[in-house]
mmCIF file of C-alpha atoms in Angstrom:
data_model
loop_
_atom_site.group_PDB
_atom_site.id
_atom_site.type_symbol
_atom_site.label_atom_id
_atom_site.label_comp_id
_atom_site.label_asym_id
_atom_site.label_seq_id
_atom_site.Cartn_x
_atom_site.Cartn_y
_atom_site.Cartn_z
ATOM 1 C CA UNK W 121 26.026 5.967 -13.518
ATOM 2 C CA UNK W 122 28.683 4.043 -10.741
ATOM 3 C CA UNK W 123 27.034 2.114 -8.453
ATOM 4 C CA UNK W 124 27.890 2.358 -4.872
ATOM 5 C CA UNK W 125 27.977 0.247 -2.039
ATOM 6 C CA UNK W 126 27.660 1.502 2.054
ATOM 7 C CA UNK W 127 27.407 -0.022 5.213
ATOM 8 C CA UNK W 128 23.927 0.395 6.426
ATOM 9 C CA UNK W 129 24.921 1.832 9.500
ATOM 10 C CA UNK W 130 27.828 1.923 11.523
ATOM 11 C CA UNK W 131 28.114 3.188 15.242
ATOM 12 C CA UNK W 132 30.609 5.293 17.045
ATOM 13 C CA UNK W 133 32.046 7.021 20.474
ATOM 14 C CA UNK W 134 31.653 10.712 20.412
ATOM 15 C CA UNK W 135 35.485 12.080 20.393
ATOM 16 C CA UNK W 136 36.975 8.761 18.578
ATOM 17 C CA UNK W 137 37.811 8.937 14.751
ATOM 18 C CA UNK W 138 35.476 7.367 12.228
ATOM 19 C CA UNK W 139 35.794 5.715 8.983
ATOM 20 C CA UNK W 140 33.073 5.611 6.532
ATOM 21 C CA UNK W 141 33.519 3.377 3.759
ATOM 22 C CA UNK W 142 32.359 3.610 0.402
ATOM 23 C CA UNK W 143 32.660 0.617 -2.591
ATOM 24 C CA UNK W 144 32.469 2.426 -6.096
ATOM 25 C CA UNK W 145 34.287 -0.012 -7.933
ATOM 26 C CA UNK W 146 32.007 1.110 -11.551
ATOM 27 C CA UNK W 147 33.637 4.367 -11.168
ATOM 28 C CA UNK W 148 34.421 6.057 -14.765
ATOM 29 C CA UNK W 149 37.762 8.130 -14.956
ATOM 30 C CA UNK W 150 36.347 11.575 -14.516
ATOM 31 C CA UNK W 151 33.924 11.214 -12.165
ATOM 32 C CA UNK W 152 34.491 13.096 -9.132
ATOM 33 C CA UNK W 153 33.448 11.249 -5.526
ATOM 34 C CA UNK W 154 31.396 13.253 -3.487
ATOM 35 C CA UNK W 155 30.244 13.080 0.003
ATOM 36 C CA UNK W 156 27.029 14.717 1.614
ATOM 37 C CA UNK W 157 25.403 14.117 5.197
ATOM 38 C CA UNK W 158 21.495 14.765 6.109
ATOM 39 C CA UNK W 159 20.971 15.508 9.888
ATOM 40 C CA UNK W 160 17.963 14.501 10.774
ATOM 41 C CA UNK W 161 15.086 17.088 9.723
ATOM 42 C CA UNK W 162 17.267 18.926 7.495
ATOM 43 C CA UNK W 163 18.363 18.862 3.746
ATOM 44 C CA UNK W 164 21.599 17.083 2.798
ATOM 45 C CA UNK W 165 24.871 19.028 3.442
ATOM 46 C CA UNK W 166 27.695 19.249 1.320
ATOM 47 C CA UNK W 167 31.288 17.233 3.185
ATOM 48 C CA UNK W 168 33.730 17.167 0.838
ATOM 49 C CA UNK W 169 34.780 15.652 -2.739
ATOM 50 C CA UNK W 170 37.402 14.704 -4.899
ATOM 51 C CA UNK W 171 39.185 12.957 -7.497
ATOM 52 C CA UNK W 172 41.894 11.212 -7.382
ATOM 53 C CA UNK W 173 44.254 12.431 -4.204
ATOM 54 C CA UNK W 174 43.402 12.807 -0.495
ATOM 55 C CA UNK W 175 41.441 15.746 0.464
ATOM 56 C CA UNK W 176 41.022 17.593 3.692
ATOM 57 C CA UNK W 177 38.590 20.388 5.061
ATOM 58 C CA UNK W 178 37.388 21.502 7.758
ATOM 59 C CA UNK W 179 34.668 19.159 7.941
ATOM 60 C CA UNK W 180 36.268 15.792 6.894
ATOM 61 C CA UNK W 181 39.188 14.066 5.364
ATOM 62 C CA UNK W 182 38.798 11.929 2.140
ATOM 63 C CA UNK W 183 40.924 8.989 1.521
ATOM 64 C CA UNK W 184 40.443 7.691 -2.295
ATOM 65 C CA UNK W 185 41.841 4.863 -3.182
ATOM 66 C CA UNK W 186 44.738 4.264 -5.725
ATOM 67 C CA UNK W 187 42.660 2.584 -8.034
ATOM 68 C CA UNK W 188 39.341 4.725 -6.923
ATOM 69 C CA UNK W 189 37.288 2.272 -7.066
ATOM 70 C CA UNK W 190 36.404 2.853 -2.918
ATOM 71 C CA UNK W 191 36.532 5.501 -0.913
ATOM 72 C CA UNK W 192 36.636 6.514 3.121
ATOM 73 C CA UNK W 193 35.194 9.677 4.973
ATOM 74 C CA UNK W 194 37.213 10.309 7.898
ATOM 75 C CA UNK W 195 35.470 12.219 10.566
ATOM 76 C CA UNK W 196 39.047 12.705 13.043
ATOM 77 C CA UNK W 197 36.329 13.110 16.332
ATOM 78 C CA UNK W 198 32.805 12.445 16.326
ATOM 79 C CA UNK W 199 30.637 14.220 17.954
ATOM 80 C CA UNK W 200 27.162 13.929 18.888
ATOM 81 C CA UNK W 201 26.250 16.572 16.205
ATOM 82 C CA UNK W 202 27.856 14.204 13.111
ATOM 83 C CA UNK W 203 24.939 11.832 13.741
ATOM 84 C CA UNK W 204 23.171 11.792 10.187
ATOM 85 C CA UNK W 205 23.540 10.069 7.330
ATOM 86 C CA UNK W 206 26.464 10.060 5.498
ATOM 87 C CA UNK W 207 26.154 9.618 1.014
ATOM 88 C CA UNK W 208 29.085 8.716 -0.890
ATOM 89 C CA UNK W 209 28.088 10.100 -4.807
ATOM 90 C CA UNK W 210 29.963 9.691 -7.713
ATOM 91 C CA UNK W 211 29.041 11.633 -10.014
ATOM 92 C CA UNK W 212 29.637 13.706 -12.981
ATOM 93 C CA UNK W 213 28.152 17.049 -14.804
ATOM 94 C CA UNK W 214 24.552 17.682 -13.297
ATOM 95 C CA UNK W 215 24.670 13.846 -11.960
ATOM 96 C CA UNK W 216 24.273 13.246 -8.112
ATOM 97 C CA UNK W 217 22.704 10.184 -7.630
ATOM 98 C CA UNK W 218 21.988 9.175 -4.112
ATOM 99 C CA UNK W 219 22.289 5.883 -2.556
ATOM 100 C CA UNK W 220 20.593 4.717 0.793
ATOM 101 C CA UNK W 221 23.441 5.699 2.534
ATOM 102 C CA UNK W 222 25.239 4.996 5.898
ATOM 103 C CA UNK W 223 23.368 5.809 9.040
ATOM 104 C CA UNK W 224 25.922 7.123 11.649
ATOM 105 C CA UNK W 225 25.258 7.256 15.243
ATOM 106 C CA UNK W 226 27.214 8.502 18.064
ATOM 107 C CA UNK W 227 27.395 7.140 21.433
ATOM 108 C CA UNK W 228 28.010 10.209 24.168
ATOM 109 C CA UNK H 1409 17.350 35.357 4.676
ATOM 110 C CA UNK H 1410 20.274 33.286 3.810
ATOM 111 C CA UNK H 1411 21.389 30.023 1.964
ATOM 112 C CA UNK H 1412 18.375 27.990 0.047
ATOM 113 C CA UNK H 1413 14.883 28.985 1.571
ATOM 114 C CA UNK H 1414 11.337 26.924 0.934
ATOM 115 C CA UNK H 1415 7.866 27.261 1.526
ATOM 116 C CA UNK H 1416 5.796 26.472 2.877
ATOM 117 C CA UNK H 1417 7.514 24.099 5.439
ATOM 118 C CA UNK H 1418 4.731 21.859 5.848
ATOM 119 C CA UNK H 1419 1.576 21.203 3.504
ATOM 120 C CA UNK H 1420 -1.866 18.861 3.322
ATOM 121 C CA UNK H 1421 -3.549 18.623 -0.124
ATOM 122 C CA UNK H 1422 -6.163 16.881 -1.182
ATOM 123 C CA UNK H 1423 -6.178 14.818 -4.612
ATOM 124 C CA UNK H 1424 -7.713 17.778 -6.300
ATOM 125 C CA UNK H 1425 -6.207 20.494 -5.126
ATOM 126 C CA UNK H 1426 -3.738 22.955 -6.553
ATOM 127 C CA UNK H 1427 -0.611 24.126 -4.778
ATOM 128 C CA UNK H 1428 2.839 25.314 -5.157
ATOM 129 C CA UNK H 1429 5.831 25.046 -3.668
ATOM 130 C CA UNK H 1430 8.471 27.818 -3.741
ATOM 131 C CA UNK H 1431 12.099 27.827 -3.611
ATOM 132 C CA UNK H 1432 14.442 30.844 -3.342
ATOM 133 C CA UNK H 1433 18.544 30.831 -3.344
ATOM 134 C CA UNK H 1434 20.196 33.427 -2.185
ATOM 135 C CA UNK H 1435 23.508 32.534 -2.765
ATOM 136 C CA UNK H 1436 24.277 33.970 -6.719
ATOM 137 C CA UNK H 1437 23.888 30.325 -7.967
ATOM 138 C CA UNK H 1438 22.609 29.837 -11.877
ATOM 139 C CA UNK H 1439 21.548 26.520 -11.551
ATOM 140 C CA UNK H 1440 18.480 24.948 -9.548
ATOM 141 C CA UNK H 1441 17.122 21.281 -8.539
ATOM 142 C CA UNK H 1442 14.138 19.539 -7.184
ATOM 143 C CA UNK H 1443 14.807 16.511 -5.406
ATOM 144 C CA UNK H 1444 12.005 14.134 -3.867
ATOM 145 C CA UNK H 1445 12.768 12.340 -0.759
ATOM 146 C CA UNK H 1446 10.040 9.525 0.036
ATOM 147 C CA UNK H 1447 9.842 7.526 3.223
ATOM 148 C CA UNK H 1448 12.622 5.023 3.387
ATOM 149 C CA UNK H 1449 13.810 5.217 -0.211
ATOM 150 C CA UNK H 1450 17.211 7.384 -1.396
ATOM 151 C CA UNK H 1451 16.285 10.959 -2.439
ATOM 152 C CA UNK H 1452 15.051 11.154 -6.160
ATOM 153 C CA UNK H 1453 16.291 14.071 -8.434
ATOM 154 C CA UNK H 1454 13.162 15.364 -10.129
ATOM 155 C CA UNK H 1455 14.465 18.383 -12.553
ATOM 156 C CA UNK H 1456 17.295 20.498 -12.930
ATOM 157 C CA UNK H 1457 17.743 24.068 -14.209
ATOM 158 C CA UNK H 1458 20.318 25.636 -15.646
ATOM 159 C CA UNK H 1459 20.379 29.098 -16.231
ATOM 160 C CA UNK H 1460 16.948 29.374 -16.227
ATOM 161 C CA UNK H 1461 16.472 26.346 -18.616
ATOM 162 C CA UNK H 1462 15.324 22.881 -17.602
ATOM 163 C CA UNK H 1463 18.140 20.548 -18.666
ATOM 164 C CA UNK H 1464 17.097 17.274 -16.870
ATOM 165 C CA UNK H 1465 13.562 15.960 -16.246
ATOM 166 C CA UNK H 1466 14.084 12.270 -14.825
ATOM 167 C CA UNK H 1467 10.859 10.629 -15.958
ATOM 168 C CA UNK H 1468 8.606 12.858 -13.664
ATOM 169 C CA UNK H 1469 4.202 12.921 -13.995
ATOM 170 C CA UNK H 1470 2.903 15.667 -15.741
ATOM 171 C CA UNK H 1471 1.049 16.328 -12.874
ATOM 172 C CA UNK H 1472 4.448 18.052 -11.313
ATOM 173 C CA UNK H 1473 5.087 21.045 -13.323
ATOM 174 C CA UNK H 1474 8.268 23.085 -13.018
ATOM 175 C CA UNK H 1475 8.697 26.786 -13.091
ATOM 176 C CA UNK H 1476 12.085 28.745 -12.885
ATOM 177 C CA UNK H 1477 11.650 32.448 -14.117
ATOM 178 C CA UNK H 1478 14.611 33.824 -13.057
ATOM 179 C CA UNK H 1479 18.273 32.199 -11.645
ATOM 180 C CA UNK H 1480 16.962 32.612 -7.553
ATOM 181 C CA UNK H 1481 13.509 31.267 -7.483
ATOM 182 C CA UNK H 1482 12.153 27.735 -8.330
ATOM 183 C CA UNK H 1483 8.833 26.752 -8.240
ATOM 184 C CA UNK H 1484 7.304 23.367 -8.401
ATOM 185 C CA UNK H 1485 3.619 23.749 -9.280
ATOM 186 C CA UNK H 1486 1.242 20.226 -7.989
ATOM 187 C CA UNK H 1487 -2.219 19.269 -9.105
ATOM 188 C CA UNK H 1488 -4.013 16.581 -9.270
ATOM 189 C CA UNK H 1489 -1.645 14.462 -6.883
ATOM 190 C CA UNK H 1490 -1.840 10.777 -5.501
ATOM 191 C CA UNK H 1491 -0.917 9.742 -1.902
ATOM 192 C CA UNK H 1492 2.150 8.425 -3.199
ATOM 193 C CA UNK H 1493 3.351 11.496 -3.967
ATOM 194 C CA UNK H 1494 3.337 12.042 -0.258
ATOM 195 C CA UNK H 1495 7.291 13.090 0.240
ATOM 196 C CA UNK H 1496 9.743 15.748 1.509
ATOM 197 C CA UNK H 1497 10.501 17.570 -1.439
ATOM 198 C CA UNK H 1498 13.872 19.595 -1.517
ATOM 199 C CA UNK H 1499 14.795 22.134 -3.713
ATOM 200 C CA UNK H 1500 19.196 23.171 -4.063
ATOM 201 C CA UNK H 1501 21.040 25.597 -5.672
ATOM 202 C CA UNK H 1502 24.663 25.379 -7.158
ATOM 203 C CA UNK H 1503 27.409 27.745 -9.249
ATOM 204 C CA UNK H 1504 27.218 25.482 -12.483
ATOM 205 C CA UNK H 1505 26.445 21.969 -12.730
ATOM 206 C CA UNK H 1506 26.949 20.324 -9.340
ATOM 207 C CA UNK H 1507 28.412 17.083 -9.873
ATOM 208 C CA UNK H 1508 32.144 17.766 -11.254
ATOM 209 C CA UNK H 1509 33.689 20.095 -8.546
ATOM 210 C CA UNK H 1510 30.142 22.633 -7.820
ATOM 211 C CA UNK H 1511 28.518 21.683 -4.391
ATOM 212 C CA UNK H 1512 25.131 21.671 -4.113
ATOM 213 C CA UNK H 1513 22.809 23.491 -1.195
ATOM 214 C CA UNK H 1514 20.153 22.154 -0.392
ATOM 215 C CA UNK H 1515 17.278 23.862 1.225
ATOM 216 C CA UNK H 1516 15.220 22.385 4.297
ATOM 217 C CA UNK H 1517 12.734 21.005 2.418
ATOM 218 C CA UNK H 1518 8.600 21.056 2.166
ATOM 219 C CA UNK H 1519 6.970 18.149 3.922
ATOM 220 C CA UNK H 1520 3.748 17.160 1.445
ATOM 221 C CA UNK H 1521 1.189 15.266 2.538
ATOM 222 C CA UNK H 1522 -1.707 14.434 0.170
ATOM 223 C CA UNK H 1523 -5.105 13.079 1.475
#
């Protein structure tokens, strides 16, 4: 299974854009990259995935590098309800294998 | 009742007790997961059901038996526990596989403490 690589934590301004990054450099070729988020007391939420281009909802962006071997979240304004913590997965079939994660907090 | 329910919520067992936890999806899926979540450490998958077949079993005690008898309920049945096995234990739910392109739900998850 990739290994992955997140900041610990990272800290942000509610309303300002933030950029989770994500090192996956073990990535095969047909894994996707997946991102979930646990709020605190809850079970982990589903963001957003993908494979190889950028992806957008209504949640998140994803940025995947050309070479996929990292990727970035992109929350375009943080608010005090994205505090959680954020898991980057590859994964593949019935694989999601969860890392530590980055812990995201939001200044108001 | 919506999404990926579990109860109960909150549970203290003793070493020798017996208890269950249930899980119920109501969301169509045909595939089903426990997940353990223990203090400080990343969340664990557990087993995995597909179609009302266990396809994955990562190395788990015998003394956490699985139970899936049809596509929206999961049980995980617990006996004979340590204090180590003190965790939040989730339970999701996806249309196939997850891990390709199928997002998982997960329910809120049982809080077990064992004495």
């Amino acid at each position: 299974d990739a290994k992955t690589t997140q900041p610990n934590s990272m800290e942000s301004n509610e309303e300002e854009p933030v950029h989770l990054p994500c090192n996956h450099s073990t990535i095969s070729g047909t894994d996707y990259i997946h991102w979930y988020r646990q709020l605190p007391s809850q079970g982990p939420e589903y963001v957003i995935h993908g494979l190889t281009s950028n992806v957008n909802n209504r949640m998140a962006s994803l940025a995947i590098a050309e070479d996929r071997k990292s990727s970035t979240l992109i929350l375009h304004r943080a608010t005090l309800r994205d505090a959680a913590v954020y898991y980057c997965l590859p994964s593949r079939r019935n694989k999601l294998v969860f890392g530590a994660g980055t812990i995201l907090r939001v200044k108001s | 009742e919506t999404g990926v329910t579990q109860t109960p919520r909150h549970l203290v067992m003793g070493m020798t007790n017996k208890k269950s936890l249930k899980c119920e999806q109501h969301l169509g899926h045909n595939a089903m997961y426990w997940y353990k979540q223990s203090a400080k450490k990343p969340l664990e998958l557990m087993f995995v059901y597909s179609l009302e077949e266990r396809v994955e079993n990562n190395s788990v005690p015998s003394r956490f038996s699985p139970e899936c008898p049809n596509s929206s309920h999961l049980f995980l049945h617990l006996h004979t526990l340590q204090p180590e096995d003190s965790a939040l234990y989730l339970c999701a739910s996806s249309q196939g596989l997850a891990g390709l392109y199928n997002e998982q739900f997960f329910g809120p998850g049982t809080r077990l403490t064992v004495l």
